[in-house]
Coordinates of C-alpha atoms and ligand atoms in Angstrom, one line a residue:
M1 CA -63.5 9.9 106.9
S2 CA -66.5 7.5 107.1
Y3 CA -65.9 3.9 108.1
V4 CA -66.8 2.6 104.6
D5 CA -64.3 5.0 103.0
E6 CA -61.6 4.1 105.4
V7 CA -62.0 0.4 104.7
L8 CA -62.3 0.9 100.9
A9 CA -59.0 2.9 101.0
Q10 CA -57.3 0.1 102.9
V11 CA -58.7 -2.6 100.5
Q12 CA -57.5 -0.6 97.5
Q13 CA -54.0 -0.2 99.0
K14 CA -53.7 -3.8 100.0
N15 CA -55.2 -5.4 96.8
A16 CA -54.2 -2.9 94.1
H17 CA -53.2 -5.7 91.7
E18 CA -56.7 -7.4 92.0
P19 CA -59.1 -5.2 90.0
E20 CA -62.0 -7.7 90.0
F21 CA -61.8 -8.0 93.8
L22 CA -61.7 -4.2 94.2
Q23 CA -64.7 -3.9 91.9
A24 CA -66.8 -6.4 94.0
V25 CA -65.8 -4.9 97.3
T26 CA -66.5 -1.4 96.1
E27 CA -70.0 -2.4 94.9
V28 CA -70.9 -4.0 98.1
L29 CA -69.5 -1.5 100.5
E30 CA -70.9 1.5 98.6
S31 CA -74.4 0.0 98.7
I32 CA -74.3 -1.0 102.4
R33 CA -73.1 2.5 103.3
V34 CA -76.4 3.5 104.7
V35 CA -76.5 0.5 107.1
V36 CA -72.9 0.9 108.2
D37 CA -73.4 4.6 108.9
A38 CA -76.4 3.8 111.1
N39 CA -74.4 1.2 113.1
E40 CA -70.9 2.7 112.8
E41 CA -69.8 2.4 116.5
K42 CA -71.1 -1.2 116.8
Y43 CA -69.3 -2.3 113.7
R44 CA -66.1 -0.4 114.2
K45 CA -65.7 -1.9 117.7
V46 CA -65.3 -5.4 116.3
A47 CA -63.5 -4.3 113.0
L48 CA -66.4 -5.9 111.2
L49 CA -65.7 -4.5 107.8
E50 CA -62.0 -5.1 107.9
R51 CA -62.8 -8.8 108.8
L52 CA -65.5 -9.0 106.1
V53 CA -63.1 -8.1 103.3
E54 CA -60.2 -10.4 104.3
P55 CA -60.6 -14.1 103.4
D56 CA -60.4 -16.5 106.4
R57 CA -57.6 -18.1 104.4
I58 CA -56.2 -18.7 100.9
I59 CA -54.7 -22.0 100.0
T60 CA -52.4 -22.1 97.0
F61 CA -50.8 -25.2 95.6
R62 CA -48.9 -26.8 92.7
V63 CA -50.8 -29.1 90.4
P64 CA -48.5 -31.2 88.2
W65 CA -50.2 -33.4 85.5
T66 CA -49.1 -35.5 82.5
D67 CA -50.6 -35.1 79.1
D68 CA -51.3 -37.9 76.6
N69 CA -47.9 -37.5 75.1
G70 CA -46.1 -37.9 78.4
N71 CA -45.3 -34.2 78.8
V72 CA -45.6 -32.9 82.4
H73 CA -47.3 -29.5 83.0
V74 CA -47.6 -27.5 86.1
Q75 CA -50.7 -25.5 87.0
R76 CA -51.6 -23.4 90.0
G77 CA -54.4 -24.5 92.2
Y78 CA -56.4 -22.4 94.8
R79 CA -59.1 -22.5 97.4
V80 CA -60.2 -19.2 98.9
Q81 CA -62.1 -19.9 102.1
F82 CA -63.7 -16.5 102.6
N83 CA -66.2 -16.6 105.4
N84 CA -67.9 -19.4 107.3
A85 CA -70.0 -17.3 109.7
I86 CA -73.3 -18.9 108.6
G87 CA -72.2 -22.4 107.5
P88 CA -69.4 -24.5 105.9
Y89 CA -67.5 -22.7 103.0
K90 CA -69.5 -23.3 99.8
G91 CA -68.7 -22.2 96.3
G92 CA -67.5 -23.5 92.9
L93 CA -64.2 -24.4 91.3
R94 CA -63.3 -22.6 88.1
F95 CA -60.8 -24.1 85.6
H96 CA -59.9 -21.3 83.1
P97 CA -56.6 -19.8 82.0
S98 CA -57.6 -16.4 83.4
V99 CA -57.9 -17.7 86.9
Y100 CA -55.6 -16.0 89.5
Q101 CA -56.1 -15.1 93.1
G102 CA -57.9 -11.8 92.4
I103 CA -60.7 -13.5 90.4
L104 CA -61.2 -16.2 93.1
K105 CA -61.2 -13.6 95.8
F106 CA -63.9 -11.6 94.0
L107 CA -66.0 -14.7 93.5
G108 CA -65.5 -15.9 97.1
F109 CA -66.5 -12.5 98.4
E110 CA -69.7 -12.4 96.3
Q111 CA -70.5 -15.9 97.3
V112 CA -70.6 -14.9 101.0
F113 CA -73.6 -12.6 100.4
K114 CA -75.2 -14.8 97.8
N115 CA -75.2 -17.8 100.1
A116 CA -76.7 -15.7 102.9
L117 CA -79.6 -14.7 100.5
T118 CA -80.5 -18.3 99.9
T119 CA -81.6 -18.6 103.6
L120 CA -79.6 -21.9 103.7
P121 CA -76.7 -22.5 106.2
I122 CA -73.7 -22.1 103.9
G123 CA -70.6 -19.8 104.1
G124 CA -68.7 -18.5 101.1
G125 CA -65.6 -19.8 99.3
K126 CA -64.3 -20.3 95.7
G127 CA -61.4 -22.1 94.1
G128 CA -60.0 -23.4 90.9
S129 CA -57.0 -23.4 88.6
D130 CA -55.5 -21.7 85.5
F131 CA -55.9 -25.1 83.8
D132 CA -57.8 -24.9 80.5
P133 CA -60.0 -27.9 79.8
H134 CA -60.6 -26.8 76.1
G135 CA -59.1 -29.3 73.7
K136 CA -57.9 -31.7 76.4
S137 CA -58.9 -35.4 76.2
D138 CA -61.0 -37.0 78.9
A139 CA -57.9 -38.8 80.2
E140 CA -56.0 -35.6 80.5
V141 CA -58.9 -33.9 82.3
M142 CA -59.1 -36.9 84.7
R143 CA -55.4 -36.8 85.5
F144 CA -55.5 -33.1 86.1
C145 CA -58.6 -33.4 88.4
Q146 CA -56.9 -36.3 90.3
A147 CA -53.7 -34.2 90.8
F148 CA -55.8 -31.2 91.9
M149 CA -57.8 -33.2 94.5
T150 CA -54.6 -34.9 95.8
E151 CA -53.8 -31.5 97.4
L152 CA -57.2 -30.0 97.9
Y153 CA -58.6 -33.0 99.9
K154 CA -56.8 -31.8 103.0
Y155 CA -58.9 -28.7 103.2
V156 CA -62.4 -29.8 102.2
G157 CA -65.1 -32.0 103.8
A158 CA -68.9 -32.2 104.2
D159 CA -69.0 -30.0 107.3
R160 CA -65.9 -27.9 106.4
D161 CA -65.8 -26.8 102.8
V162 CA -68.0 -28.1 100.0
P163 CA -66.9 -27.1 96.4
A164 CA -68.9 -27.5 93.2
G165 CA -68.6 -26.6 89.5
D166 CA -68.2 -23.2 87.8
I167 CA -66.7 -22.2 84.4
G168 CA -64.8 -25.2 83.0
V169 CA -65.9 -27.5 85.8
G170 CA -69.1 -29.5 85.0
G171 CA -70.4 -33.0 85.7
R172 CA -67.3 -34.8 84.2
E173 CA -64.8 -32.9 86.3
V174 CA -66.9 -33.1 89.5
G175 CA -67.0 -36.9 89.0
Y176 CA -63.2 -37.2 88.7
L177 CA -62.7 -34.9 91.7
F178 CA -65.1 -36.9 93.8
G179 CA -63.6 -40.2 92.8
Q180 CA -60.1 -39.0 93.9
Y181 CA -61.3 -37.7 97.2
K182 CA -63.0 -41.0 98.0
R183 CA -59.9 -42.9 96.9
I184 CA -57.6 -40.9 99.1
T185 CA -59.7 -40.6 102.2
D186 CA -61.6 -43.9 102.0
S187 CA -64.8 -42.1 103.0
Y188 CA -68.0 -41.6 101.1
E189 CA -69.3 -38.1 102.0
G190 CA -71.1 -35.2 100.4
M191 CA -68.0 -33.0 100.1
L192 CA -68.7 -31.9 96.6
T193 CA -72.0 -30.9 94.9
G194 CA -73.0 -31.2 91.3
K195 CA -72.3 -34.9 91.5
G196 CA -73.8 -37.5 89.1
L197 CA -77.3 -38.8 89.9
T198 CA -75.9 -42.3 90.6
F199 CA -73.6 -41.2 93.3
G200 CA -75.3 -38.6 95.5
G201 CA -76.2 -35.8 93.0
S202 CA -79.4 -34.0 93.2
L203 CA -82.1 -33.9 90.5
I204 CA -82.4 -30.4 89.0
R205 CA -78.8 -29.3 90.1
T206 CA -77.7 -29.2 86.5
Q207 CA -80.6 -26.9 85.5
A208 CA -80.7 -25.0 88.8
T209 CA -78.7 -21.8 88.1
G210 CA -80.4 -21.2 84.7
Y211 CA -83.9 -22.2 85.9
G212 CA -83.4 -20.2 89.1
L213 CA -82.4 -17.1 87.1
L214 CA -85.7 -17.3 85.3
Y215 CA -87.8 -17.9 88.4
H216 CA -86.1 -14.8 89.9
T217 CA -86.7 -12.8 86.8
E218 CA -90.4 -13.8 86.7
E219 CA -90.9 -12.6 90.3
I220 CA -89.0 -9.3 89.7
L221 CA -91.1 -8.7 86.6
K222 CA -94.3 -9.4 88.5
L223 CA -93.3 -6.9 91.2
N224 CA -93.0 -4.4 88.4
G225 CA -96.2 -5.2 86.4
Q226 CA -94.3 -7.0 83.6
N227 CA -93.9 -10.6 82.4
L228 CA -91.9 -12.7 80.1
K229 CA -94.7 -13.9 77.9
D230 CA -94.0 -13.0 74.2
S231 CA -91.0 -11.0 75.1
V232 CA -87.7 -11.2 73.2
C233 CA -84.6 -12.0 75.3
V234 CA -80.9 -12.0 74.6
V235 CA -78.6 -14.4 76.4
S236 CA -74.8 -14.5 76.4
G237 CA -72.8 -17.7 77.1
A238 CA -73.5 -21.3 75.9
G239 CA -72.5 -23.1 79.0
N240 CA -74.4 -24.6 82.0
V241 CA -76.1 -21.4 83.1
A242 CA -76.9 -20.1 79.6
I243 CA -78.4 -23.4 78.3
Y244 CA -80.8 -23.8 81.1
A245 CA -81.7 -20.1 81.3
I246 CA -82.7 -20.3 77.6
E247 CA -84.6 -23.5 78.2
K248 CA -86.7 -22.1 81.1
A249 CA -87.2 -18.7 79.4
Q250 CA -88.7 -20.4 76.4
Q251 CA -90.9 -22.6 78.7
L252 CA -92.1 -19.3 80.2
G253 CA -93.1 -17.9 76.8
A254 CA -90.1 -15.8 75.9
K255 CA -88.3 -16.0 72.6
V256 CA -84.5 -16.2 73.1
V257 CA -82.6 -15.1 70.0
T258 CA -78.9 -15.2 71.0
C259 CA -76.2 -17.1 72.7
S260 CA -72.4 -16.9 72.6
D261 CA -69.1 -18.6 73.5
S262 CA -65.5 -17.5 73.9
T263 CA -65.0 -17.1 70.1
G264 CA -68.3 -15.9 68.7
W265 CA -72.1 -15.5 69.0
I266 CA -75.3 -16.7 67.4
Y267 CA -78.4 -14.7 66.3
D268 CA -81.2 -17.1 65.6
P269 CA -84.4 -15.1 64.7
D270 CA -86.6 -18.2 65.1
G271 CA -85.4 -18.6 68.7
I272 CA -82.5 -20.7 69.9
D273 CA -83.0 -24.4 69.4
V274 CA -82.0 -25.8 72.9
A275 CA -81.7 -29.4 71.7
V276 CA -79.1 -28.4 69.1
L277 CA -77.3 -26.1 71.5
K278 CA -77.0 -29.0 74.1
D279 CA -75.7 -31.3 71.4
V280 CA -73.0 -28.8 70.3
K281 CA -71.9 -27.8 73.8
E282 CA -72.7 -30.6 76.2
V283 CA -72.1 -33.6 73.9
K284 CA -69.7 -32.5 71.2
R285 CA -68.0 -29.8 73.3
A286 CA -67.7 -27.9 70.0
R287 CA -67.8 -24.3 68.9
L288 CA -70.9 -22.4 68.0
T289 CA -70.1 -22.6 64.3
E290 CA -71.5 -26.2 64.7
Y291 CA -74.8 -24.6 65.8
K292 CA -74.9 -22.5 62.7
A293 CA -74.2 -25.6 60.6
A294 CA -77.2 -27.3 62.1
R295 CA -79.5 -24.2 61.8
P296 CA -79.0 -22.5 58.4
G297 CA -81.5 -19.8 59.4
A298 CA -79.2 -18.6 62.2
E299 CA -76.3 -16.1 61.9
Y300 CA -72.9 -16.7 63.4
H301 CA -70.6 -13.8 64.1
E302 CA -67.0 -13.8 65.4
G303 CA -66.2 -11.8 68.6
K304 CA -68.7 -10.1 70.8
G305 CA -72.1 -8.7 69.8
V306 CA -75.1 -10.2 71.8
W307 CA -76.0 -6.8 73.4
T308 CA -76.5 -5.1 70.0
V309 CA -79.6 -7.2 69.3
K310 CA -82.9 -5.5 70.1
C311 CA -84.6 -7.1 73.1
D312 CA -87.0 -6.7 76.0
Y313 CA -84.7 -8.4 78.5
A314 CA -81.0 -9.3 78.6
L315 CA -79.5 -12.2 80.6
P316 CA -75.7 -12.2 80.7
C317 CA -74.6 -15.7 81.5
A318 CA -71.0 -16.0 80.4
T319 CA -68.4 -14.3 82.5
Q320 CA -67.3 -11.2 84.5
N321 CA -67.3 -7.8 82.9
E322 CA -68.8 -8.9 79.6
L323 CA -71.4 -6.1 79.6
D324 CA -69.7 -2.6 79.7
L325 CA -70.9 1.0 79.5
E326 CA -71.0 1.0 75.7
D327 CA -73.2 -2.2 75.7
A328 CA -75.5 -0.7 78.3
K329 CA -76.0 2.4 76.1
V330 CA -77.0 0.2 73.2
L331 CA -79.3 -1.9 75.3
V332 CA -81.1 1.2 76.6
A333 CA -81.3 2.8 73.1
N334 CA -82.9 -0.4 71.9
G335 CA -85.6 -0.3 74.5
C336 CA -84.3 -3.1 76.9
K337 CA -86.4 -3.1 80.0
G338 CA -84.4 -5.4 82.3
V339 CA -81.0 -7.0 82.8
F340 CA -80.8 -10.0 85.1
E341 CA -77.4 -11.4 85.8
G342 CA -76.9 -15.2 85.4
A343 CA -73.1 -14.9 85.5
N344 CA -71.1 -13.5 88.4
M345 CA -70.5 -9.7 88.0
P346 CA -71.0 -9.7 84.2
T347 CA -71.9 -6.0 84.3
T348 CA -69.2 -3.4 85.0
L349 CA -69.9 -0.8 87.7
E350 CA -70.3 2.0 85.1
A351 CA -72.8 -0.1 83.0
T352 CA -74.8 -1.0 86.1
K353 CA -75.1 2.6 87.1
Y354 CA -76.1 3.6 83.6
L355 CA -78.8 0.9 83.4
Q356 CA -80.2 1.9 86.8
E357 CA -80.3 5.6 85.9
N358 CA -82.1 4.9 82.8
G359 CA -84.9 2.9 84.4
V360 CA -83.8 -0.5 83.4
L361 CA -84.7 -3.2 86.0
F362 CA -81.4 -4.7 87.2
T363 CA -80.6 -7.6 89.5
P364 CA -77.1 -8.6 90.5
G365 CA -75.8 -12.2 90.1
K366 CA -75.5 -12.7 93.8
A367 CA -79.3 -12.6 93.9
S368 CA -80.4 -13.8 90.5
N369 CA -78.0 -16.7 90.0
A370 CA -78.2 -18.0 93.6
G371 CA -80.3 -21.0 92.4
G372 CA -77.2 -23.0 91.7
V373 CA -75.7 -22.8 95.1
A374 CA -79.1 -23.1 96.7
T375 CA -79.7 -26.4 95.0
S376 CA -76.2 -27.5 95.9
A377 CA -77.2 -26.9 99.5
L378 CA -80.3 -29.0 98.9
E379 CA -77.9 -31.7 97.6
M380 CA -76.0 -31.4 100.8
S381 CA -79.2 -31.9 102.8
Q382 CA -80.1 -35.0 100.7
N383 CA -76.6 -36.4 101.2
S384 CA -76.8 -35.9 105.0
E385 CA -80.1 -37.7 105.3
R386 CA -79.1 -40.3 102.7
L387 CA -82.2 -39.7 100.6
S388 CA -82.9 -38.4 97.2
W389 CA -85.8 -36.0 96.6
S390 CA -87.9 -36.0 93.4
A391 CA -87.3 -33.5 90.6
E392 CA -90.7 -31.9 91.5
E393 CA -89.7 -31.5 95.1
V394 CA -86.3 -29.9 94.3
D395 CA -87.8 -27.7 91.7
A396 CA -90.5 -26.5 94.0
K397 CA -87.9 -25.7 96.7
L398 CA -85.7 -23.9 94.1
K399 CA -88.7 -21.8 92.9
S400 CA -89.7 -20.8 96.4
I401 CA -86.1 -19.8 97.3
M402 CA -85.8 -17.7 94.1
Y403 CA -89.1 -16.0 94.6
G404 CA -88.1 -15.4 98.2
I405 CA -84.8 -13.8 97.2
A406 CA -86.6 -11.5 94.8
D407 CA -89.0 -10.4 97.6
T408 CA -86.2 -10.1 100.2
I409 CA -84.0 -7.8 98.1
S410 CA -87.0 -5.7 97.0
D411 CA -88.0 -5.3 100.7
A412 CA -84.5 -4.5 101.9
A413 CA -84.1 -1.8 99.2
E414 CA -87.5 -0.3 100.2
R415 CA -86.6 -0.4 103.9
Y416 CA -83.7 1.9 103.3
G417 CA -85.5 4.3 100.9
M418 CA -84.1 2.9 97.7
K419 CA -87.1 1.2 96.2
G420 CA -86.3 -0.7 93.0
N421 CA -82.5 -0.6 93.6
Y422 CA -82.0 -4.4 93.7
V423 CA -78.2 -4.1 93.9
A424 CA -78.5 -2.3 97.2
G425 CA -81.3 -4.6 98.4
A426 CA -79.2 -7.7 97.7
N427 CA -76.1 -6.4 99.4
I428 CA -77.9 -5.1 102.4
A429 CA -80.0 -8.2 103.0
G430 CA -76.9 -10.5 102.6
F431 CA -74.7 -8.3 104.7
E432 CA -77.3 -8.0 107.6
K433 CA -77.4 -11.7 108.0
V434 CA -73.6 -12.3 107.9
A435 CA -72.8 -9.3 110.1
E436 CA -75.2 -10.5 112.8
A437 CA -73.6 -14.0 112.8
M438 CA -70.1 -12.6 112.8
I439 CA -70.8 -10.3 115.7
A440 CA -72.5 -13.1 117.7
Q441 CA -69.5 -15.4 117.2
G442 CA -67.0 -12.9 118.6
V443 CA -63.7 -11.6 117.2
Y444 CA -61.5 -14.1 115.4
Ligands
NDP501 P1 -69.5 -22.9 81.6 O1 -68.1 -23.2 81.6 O2 -70.5 -24.0 81.6 O3 -69.9 -21.9 80.5 C1 -69.3 -20.6 80.4 C2 -69.7 -20.0 79.0 O4 -69.2 -18.7 78.9 C3 -69.2 -20.8 77.8 O5 -70.1 -20.7 76.8 C4 -67.9 -20.1 77.6 O6 -67.4 -20.2 76.2 C5 -68.2 -18.7 77.9 N1 -67.1 -17.9 78.4 C6 -66.3 -18.3 79.4 N2 -65.3 -17.4 79.6 C7 -65.5 -16.5 78.6 C8 -64.8 -15.3 78.3 N3 -63.7 -14.9 78.9 N4 -65.2 -14.6 77.2 C9 -66.3 -15.0 76.5 N5 -67.0 -16.1 76.8 C10 -66.6 -16.8 77.9 O7 -69.7 -22.0 82.9 P2 -71.1 -21.7 83.7 O8 -72.2 -21.7 82.7 O9 -71.2 -22.7 84.8 O10 -70.8 -20.3 84.3 C11 -71.1 -19.1 83.6 C12 -71.2 -18.0 84.6 O11 -72.2 -18.2 85.6 C13 -69.9 -17.7 85.4 O12 -69.8 -16.3 85.7 C14 -70.1 -18.5 86.7 O13 -69.3 -18.0 87.8 C15 -71.6 -18.2 86.9 N6 -72.3 -19.1 87.8 C16 -72.3 -20.4 87.5 C17 -73.0 -21.3 88.4 C18 -73.2 -22.7 88.1 O14 -74.0 -23.4 88.8 N7 -72.6 -23.3 87.1 C19 -73.7 -20.8 89.6 C20 -73.7 -19.3 89.7 C21 -73.0 -18.6 88.9 P3 -66.8 -21.6 75.7 O15 -68.0 -22.5 75.3 O16 -66.1 -21.2 74.5 O17 -66.0 -22.2 76.7

């Protein structure tokens, strides 16, 4: 049995109850097979793959908090510190009822390779809780964040582990979490990113994942003789990533006609009005029915449906496994030429394969959404030197990192005879860097 197959079998046996983690590991190991086969003896000797698929540690804790009526609730909190071979653990916190260890292990694993691709010195981690911020008052969210950090503070720090936001964790939550860390430790350090601009946050961090996705898309399209100008795009999600992806796509000349949230989706034939969307989601924290109310020309539909709209390019920006084989078939039948992931693993393995086999350009989230964590690393740099860079400076760095990632994954795929297979290119390029650092640092 090959080394990859052996390790995959072990991972399946040990993590059978964590399908998302199995999916992420399968995608990565399958696509680095060619590199592993060429270096089998060297990697086996130090159990490289076995160490790569096992988190350094997983911290699980109880988070009790009190609602506005005085009722006490207990949530589960986690931090998965996956791999710090190339820098302190870095990765977001997710607050969503679906959160369990398997989701955070998949996200932490992906983060290791993503962070390597940014070229910046950051390792991979992820954390969060099954807490649902929907419908909670600001005071409830604050008490939950304070309770969460009261346990988490023991394990994080500017040179140790630096969390950030993710689904359900935005500027408001990061502010409360930072305040509690400062209060408990009596130290002012950059141990969280995505902070407010008045207390160490970086300009462009809010926009970074969405903008970065579009810079990346621009470069991949350029490598393939295409561009965004006058194209029609469909976007899923209506959160941080989706909003700024739509904004930048429109700045680059595309028309974005859809967005979605956890209850329904919008088709706006005139193009999504980003100002209205921001007001509904960032200010009012309301449902997309409010968008429809403000834009009578738009259609609101319950449930899922973004991928049925005819488009040139599709940008999934909501959550994992939101684009399945049936969706991929509809996209191909409608002439879609490219799918670029803004969310983490939004496309199932079967859908990815179908898109690639049908000539659709496809880039995985670990490459195309790396702009968020890259800008978080730039926030860490600014915190370390106690300076704030201008928006233009950060944006220029973000752009250069995202163009660089597109070129790196394209070159890596070509080096191994898989031109245009950006999934393989991203996994190989990320793996090569992490593997080299792990081997150099010895077995532990
Ligand atoms: P937000 O919480 O800001 O937005 C998430 C959006 O997706 C919301 O519109 C939400 O709907 C919708 N959504 C969430 N879960 C589901 C679900 N199960 N079914 C349908 N819709 C859902 O999160 P982000 O925009 O930050 O994150 C989106 C994706 O991007 C995630 O995969 C995240 O891991 C990834 N990502 C985020 C980065 C960042 O910097 N924020 C960086 C890199 C990746 P509703 O409005 O109803 O809540």
